[in-house]
Amino acid sequence: MLPITKGVKLVYSYIDVLTVGAGVGGLRVIDMGIQLFFFLLLLFLVKKFAWGPVMNMMQKREEYVANEIEAAEKSRIDAEKASKEAHERLKQMKQEAQKIIEDAKEAGQKQEQEIIRAARDEANRLKESAQADIQNEKEKALQALQDKVASLSVLIATKVIEKEIDEKDQEKLIHEYIKEVGEEL
């Protein structure tokens, strides 16, 4: 047996001798004193050998928890900041997209106006060209008519000269000539 356990047994046997008179329900003062002694001894040993490391471990744990809370708070702040930045970027992108759409609409309207203006210019040019062609054709027709009238006049004049006709016949001849000219036109 170990010497410590022998000593504890010896102390208990001595205490038993001292407390023999206390009886079954009696208060054993010596037991309480021994228990108090061992409790104080245990407190001393815990304080001497275990209290420092336990407190050191608790301090480290407290620092770890504080650091984790601080890191979590920093992460939360960073996440909020990133969320705000993303929201701002999204808002800016929406504004840019709206501006692009508006610019495209404006460019489309300008292009539409340019196409309409070009079409009007082309229509006016074609109209003027057609009017010029009509005028040329009209002038050609009038010239041809004048040439025809002149040749017919010459023909009538030669016929009138060839045959002397009276005034009645001359009028009849002119009416026939006008009728012929009207049919040719």
mmCIF file of C-alpha atoms in Angstrom:
data_model
loop_
_atom_site.group_PDB
_atom_site.id
_atom_site.type_symbol
_atom_site.label_atom_id
_atom_site.label_comp_id
_atom_site.label_asym_id
_atom_site.label_seq_id
_atom_site.Cartn_x
_atom_site.Cartn_y
_atom_site.Cartn_z
ATOM 1 C CA MET A 1 0.000 0.000 0.000
ATOM 2 C CA LEU A 2 0.948 3.552 -0.557
ATOM 3 C CA PRO A 3 2.159 5.534 2.396
ATOM 4 C CA ILE A 4 -0.475 8.257 1.820
ATOM 5 C CA THR A 5 -3.376 5.857 2.005
ATOM 6 C CA LYS A 6 -1.877 4.276 5.141
ATOM 7 C CA GLY A 7 -1.642 7.697 6.686
ATOM 8 C CA VAL A 8 -5.255 8.524 5.771
ATOM 9 C CA LYS A 9 -6.415 5.203 7.275
ATOM 10 C CA LEU A 10 -4.448 5.895 10.414
ATOM 11 C CA VAL A 11 -5.996 9.367 10.717
ATOM 12 C CA TYR A 12 -9.488 7.877 10.249
ATOM 13 C CA SER A 13 -8.865 5.178 12.845
ATOM 14 C CA TYR A 14 -7.679 7.812 15.315
ATOM 15 C CA ILE A 15 -10.773 9.882 14.552
ATOM 16 C CA ASP A 16 -12.959 6.828 15.118
ATOM 17 C CA VAL A 17 -11.438 6.435 18.560
ATOM 18 C CA LEU A 18 -12.112 10.087 19.362
ATOM 19 C CA THR A 19 -15.697 9.993 18.115
ATOM 20 C CA VAL A 20 -16.794 6.730 19.639
ATOM 21 C CA GLY A 21 -18.956 8.544 22.092
ATOM 22 C CA ALA A 22 -20.856 10.511 19.462
ATOM 23 C CA GLY A 23 -23.096 7.615 18.547
ATOM 24 C CA VAL A 24 -25.090 6.988 15.417
ATOM 25 C CA GLY A 25 -26.755 10.346 14.861
ATOM 26 C CA GLY A 26 -24.149 12.358 16.675
ATOM 27 C CA LEU A 27 -22.220 15.240 15.204
ATOM 28 C CA ARG A 28 -18.676 14.360 14.410
ATOM 29 C CA VAL A 29 -16.721 17.561 14.709
ATOM 30 C CA ILE A 30 -13.502 15.888 13.834
ATOM 31 C CA ASP A 31 -15.001 14.624 10.545
ATOM 32 C CA MET A 32 -16.019 18.143 9.714
ATOM 33 C CA GLY A 33 -12.611 19.470 10.572
ATOM 34 C CA ILE A 34 -10.903 16.859 8.431
ATOM 35 C CA GLN A 35 -13.281 17.528 5.566
ATOM 36 C CA LEU A 36 -12.620 21.258 5.907
ATOM 37 C CA PHE A 37 -8.880 20.613 5.939
ATOM 38 C CA PHE A 38 -9.013 18.467 2.794
ATOM 39 C CA PHE A 39 -11.345 20.934 1.088
ATOM 40 C CA LEU A 40 -8.923 23.792 1.812
ATOM 41 C CA LEU A 41 -6.035 21.593 0.690
ATOM 42 C CA LEU A 42 -7.913 20.815 -2.510
ATOM 43 C CA LEU A 43 -8.590 24.544 -3.074
ATOM 44 C CA PHE A 44 -4.916 25.318 -2.509
ATOM 45 C CA LEU A 45 -3.809 22.599 -4.945
ATOM 46 C CA VAL A 46 -6.364 23.660 -7.544
ATOM 47 C CA LYS A 47 -5.279 27.298 -7.195
ATOM 48 C CA LYS A 48 -1.600 26.393 -7.293
ATOM 49 C CA PHE A 49 -1.663 23.923 -10.199
ATOM 50 C CA ALA A 50 -4.960 24.114 -12.084
ATOM 51 C CA TRP A 51 -6.330 27.626 -11.566
ATOM 52 C CA GLY A 52 -3.696 29.381 -13.712
ATOM 53 C CA PRO A 53 -4.023 27.058 -16.710
ATOM 54 C CA VAL A 54 -7.854 27.038 -16.419
ATOM 55 C CA MET A 55 -7.966 30.830 -16.204
ATOM 56 C CA ASN A 56 -5.428 31.062 -19.019
ATOM 57 C CA MET A 57 -7.603 28.752 -21.121
ATOM 58 C CA MET A 58 -10.703 30.789 -20.211
ATOM 59 C CA GLN A 59 -8.885 34.021 -21.133
ATOM 60 C CA LYS A 60 -7.856 32.534 -24.477
ATOM 61 C CA ARG A 61 -11.407 31.330 -25.053
ATOM 62 C CA GLU A 62 -12.748 34.791 -24.196
ATOM 63 C CA GLU A 63 -10.282 36.398 -26.622
ATOM 64 C CA TYR A 64 -11.187 33.829 -29.296
ATOM 65 C CA VAL A 65 -14.914 34.504 -28.866
ATOM 66 C CA ALA A 66 -14.302 38.279 -28.887
ATOM 67 C CA ASN A 67 -12.212 37.936 -32.061
ATOM 68 C CA GLU A 68 -14.904 35.770 -33.664
ATOM 69 C CA ILE A 69 -17.583 38.328 -32.748
ATOM 70 C CA GLU A 70 -15.398 41.119 -34.113
ATOM 71 C CA ALA A 71 -14.705 39.135 -37.300
ATOM 72 C CA ALA A 72 -18.413 38.372 -37.684
ATOM 73 C CA GLU A 73 -19.260 42.053 -37.220
ATOM 74 C CA LYS A 74 -16.587 43.016 -39.743
ATOM 75 C CA SER A 75 -17.925 40.395 -42.161
ATOM 76 C CA ARG A 76 -21.449 41.734 -41.654
ATOM 77 C CA ILE A 77 -20.267 45.299 -42.308
ATOM 78 C CA ASP A 78 -18.314 44.139 -45.373
ATOM 79 C CA ALA A 79 -21.351 42.219 -46.622
ATOM 80 C CA GLU A 80 -23.576 45.283 -46.131
ATOM 81 C CA LYS A 81 -21.005 47.428 -47.930
ATOM 82 C CA ALA A 82 -20.740 44.911 -50.778
ATOM 83 C CA SER A 83 -24.537 44.734 -50.942
ATOM 84 C CA LYS A 84 -24.792 48.523 -51.125
ATOM 85 C CA GLU A 85 -22.067 48.640 -53.799
ATOM 86 C CA ALA A 86 -23.816 45.915 -55.791
ATOM 87 C CA HIS A 87 -27.112 47.783 -55.435
ATOM 88 C CA GLU A 88 -25.458 51.008 -56.595
ATOM 89 C CA ARG A 89 -23.795 49.216 -59.529
ATOM 90 C CA LEU A 90 -27.130 47.656 -60.480
ATOM 91 C CA LYS A 91 -28.819 51.050 -60.249
ATOM 92 C CA GLN A 92 -26.051 52.606 -62.355
ATOM 93 C CA MET A 93 -26.299 49.792 -64.912
ATOM 94 C CA LYS A 94 -30.079 50.299 -65.120
ATOM 95 C CA GLN A 95 -29.525 54.024 -65.688
ATOM 96 C CA GLU A 96 -26.925 53.284 -68.378
ATOM 97 C CA ALA A 97 -29.270 50.787 -70.033
ATOM 98 C CA GLN A 98 -32.086 53.365 -69.941
ATOM 99 C CA LYS A 99 -29.748 55.956 -71.474
ATOM 100 C CA ILE A 100 -28.725 53.497 -74.202
ATOM 101 C CA ILE A 101 -32.400 52.804 -74.933
ATOM 102 C CA GLU A 102 -33.186 56.522 -75.041
ATOM 103 C CA ASP A 103 -30.167 57.174 -77.286
ATOM 104 C CA ALA A 104 -31.246 54.335 -79.572
ATOM 105 C CA LYS A 105 -34.793 55.744 -79.728
ATOM 106 C CA GLU A 106 -33.425 59.199 -80.467
ATOM 107 C CA ALA A 107 -31.084 57.811 -83.135
ATOM 108 C CA GLY A 108 -33.986 55.839 -84.603
ATOM 109 C CA GLN A 109 -36.149 58.960 -84.708
ATOM 110 C CA LYS A 110 -33.336 60.932 -86.340
ATOM 111 C CA GLN A 111 -32.801 58.161 -88.857
ATOM 112 C CA GLU A 112 -36.549 58.006 -89.499
ATOM 113 C CA GLN A 113 -36.640 61.774 -90.060
ATOM 114 C CA GLU A 114 -33.605 61.520 -92.343
ATOM 115 C CA ILE A 115 -35.251 58.725 -94.351
ATOM 116 C CA ILE A 116 -38.493 60.722 -94.604
ATOM 117 C CA ARG A 117 -36.568 63.835 -95.657
ATOM 118 C CA ALA A 118 -34.593 61.832 -98.229
ATOM 119 C CA ALA A 119 -37.822 60.260 -99.517
ATOM 120 C CA ARG A 120 -39.456 63.701 -99.790
ATOM 121 C CA ASP A 121 -36.410 65.075 -101.585
ATOM 122 C CA GLU A 122 -36.434 62.105 -103.954
ATOM 123 C CA ALA A 123 -40.192 62.477 -104.516
ATOM 124 C CA ASN A 124 -39.754 66.198 -105.214
ATOM 125 C CA ARG A 125 -36.864 65.446 -107.563
ATOM 126 C CA LEU A 126 -38.915 62.799 -109.365
ATOM 127 C CA LYS A 127 -41.898 65.161 -109.515
ATOM 128 C CA GLU A 128 -39.767 67.975 -110.916
ATOM 129 C CA SER A 129 -38.168 65.550 -113.366
ATOM 130 C CA ALA A 130 -41.591 64.268 -114.420
ATOM 131 C CA GLN A 131 -42.869 67.830 -114.787
ATOM 132 C CA ALA A 132 -39.818 68.700 -116.856
ATOM 133 C CA ASP A 133 -40.363 65.585 -118.989
ATOM 134 C CA ILE A 134 -44.046 66.486 -119.386
ATOM 135 C CA GLN A 135 -43.125 70.046 -120.298
ATOM 136 C CA ASN A 136 -40.562 68.774 -122.831
ATOM 137 C CA GLU A 137 -43.085 66.366 -124.308
ATOM 138 C CA LYS A 138 -45.683 69.142 -124.399
ATOM 139 C CA GLU A 139 -43.244 71.461 -126.125
ATOM 140 C CA LYS A 140 -42.310 68.697 -128.574
ATOM 141 C CA ALA A 141 -45.991 68.009 -129.218
ATOM 142 C CA LEU A 142 -46.674 71.723 -129.714
ATOM 143 C CA GLN A 143 -43.676 71.982 -132.005
ATOM 144 C CA ALA A 144 -44.862 68.957 -133.945
ATOM 145 C CA LEU A 145 -48.346 70.456 -134.077
ATOM 146 C CA GLN A 146 -46.965 73.770 -135.274
ATOM 147 C CA ASP A 147 -44.910 71.953 -137.879
ATOM 148 C CA LYS A 148 -47.968 70.004 -138.945
ATOM 149 C CA VAL A 149 -50.114 73.166 -138.970
ATOM 150 C CA ALA A 150 -47.462 74.934 -140.985
ATOM 151 C CA SER A 151 -47.202 72.101 -143.471
ATOM 152 C CA LEU A 152 -50.965 71.846 -143.710
ATOM 153 C CA SER A 153 -51.228 75.593 -144.084
ATOM 154 C CA VAL A 154 -48.741 75.439 -146.876
ATOM 155 C CA LEU A 155 -50.673 72.568 -148.378
ATOM 156 C CA ILE A 156 -53.955 74.444 -148.084
ATOM 157 C CA ALA A 157 -52.397 77.549 -149.452
ATOM 158 C CA THR A 158 -51.097 75.640 -152.417
ATOM 159 C CA LYS A 159 -54.448 74.015 -152.930
ATOM 160 C CA VAL A 160 -56.186 77.376 -152.615
ATOM 161 C CA ILE A 161 -53.822 78.874 -155.075
ATOM 162 C CA GLU A 162 -54.211 75.948 -157.410
ATOM 163 C CA LYS A 163 -57.843 76.270 -157.481
ATOM 164 C CA GLU A 164 -59.500 79.401 -157.025
ATOM 165 C CA ILE A 165 -62.177 78.995 -154.718
ATOM 166 C CA ASP A 166 -64.685 81.285 -153.469
ATOM 167 C CA GLU A 167 -65.081 82.379 -149.945
ATOM 168 C CA LYS A 168 -67.548 79.683 -149.055
ATOM 169 C CA ASP A 169 -65.272 76.929 -150.269
ATOM 170 C CA GLN A 170 -62.328 78.507 -148.472
ATOM 171 C CA GLU A 171 -64.221 78.501 -145.178
ATOM 172 C CA LYS A 172 -65.241 74.908 -145.724
ATOM 173 C CA LEU A 173 -61.635 74.009 -146.443
ATOM 174 C CA ILE A 174 -60.427 75.723 -143.245
ATOM 175 C CA HIS A 175 -63.055 73.892 -141.183
ATOM 176 C CA GLU A 176 -61.982 70.586 -142.685
ATOM 177 C CA TYR A 177 -58.373 71.444 -141.930
ATOM 178 C CA ILE A 178 -59.206 72.282 -138.294
ATOM 179 C CA LYS A 179 -61.178 69.064 -138.044
ATOM 180 C CA GLU A 180 -58.196 67.073 -139.383
ATOM 181 C CA VAL A 181 -55.837 68.779 -136.955
ATOM 182 C CA GLY A 182 -58.208 68.013 -134.068
ATOM 183 C CA GLU A 183 -58.333 64.328 -135.027
ATOM 184 C CA GLU A 184 -54.538 64.085 -135.222
ATOM 185 C CA LEU A 185 -54.071 65.578 -131.793
#
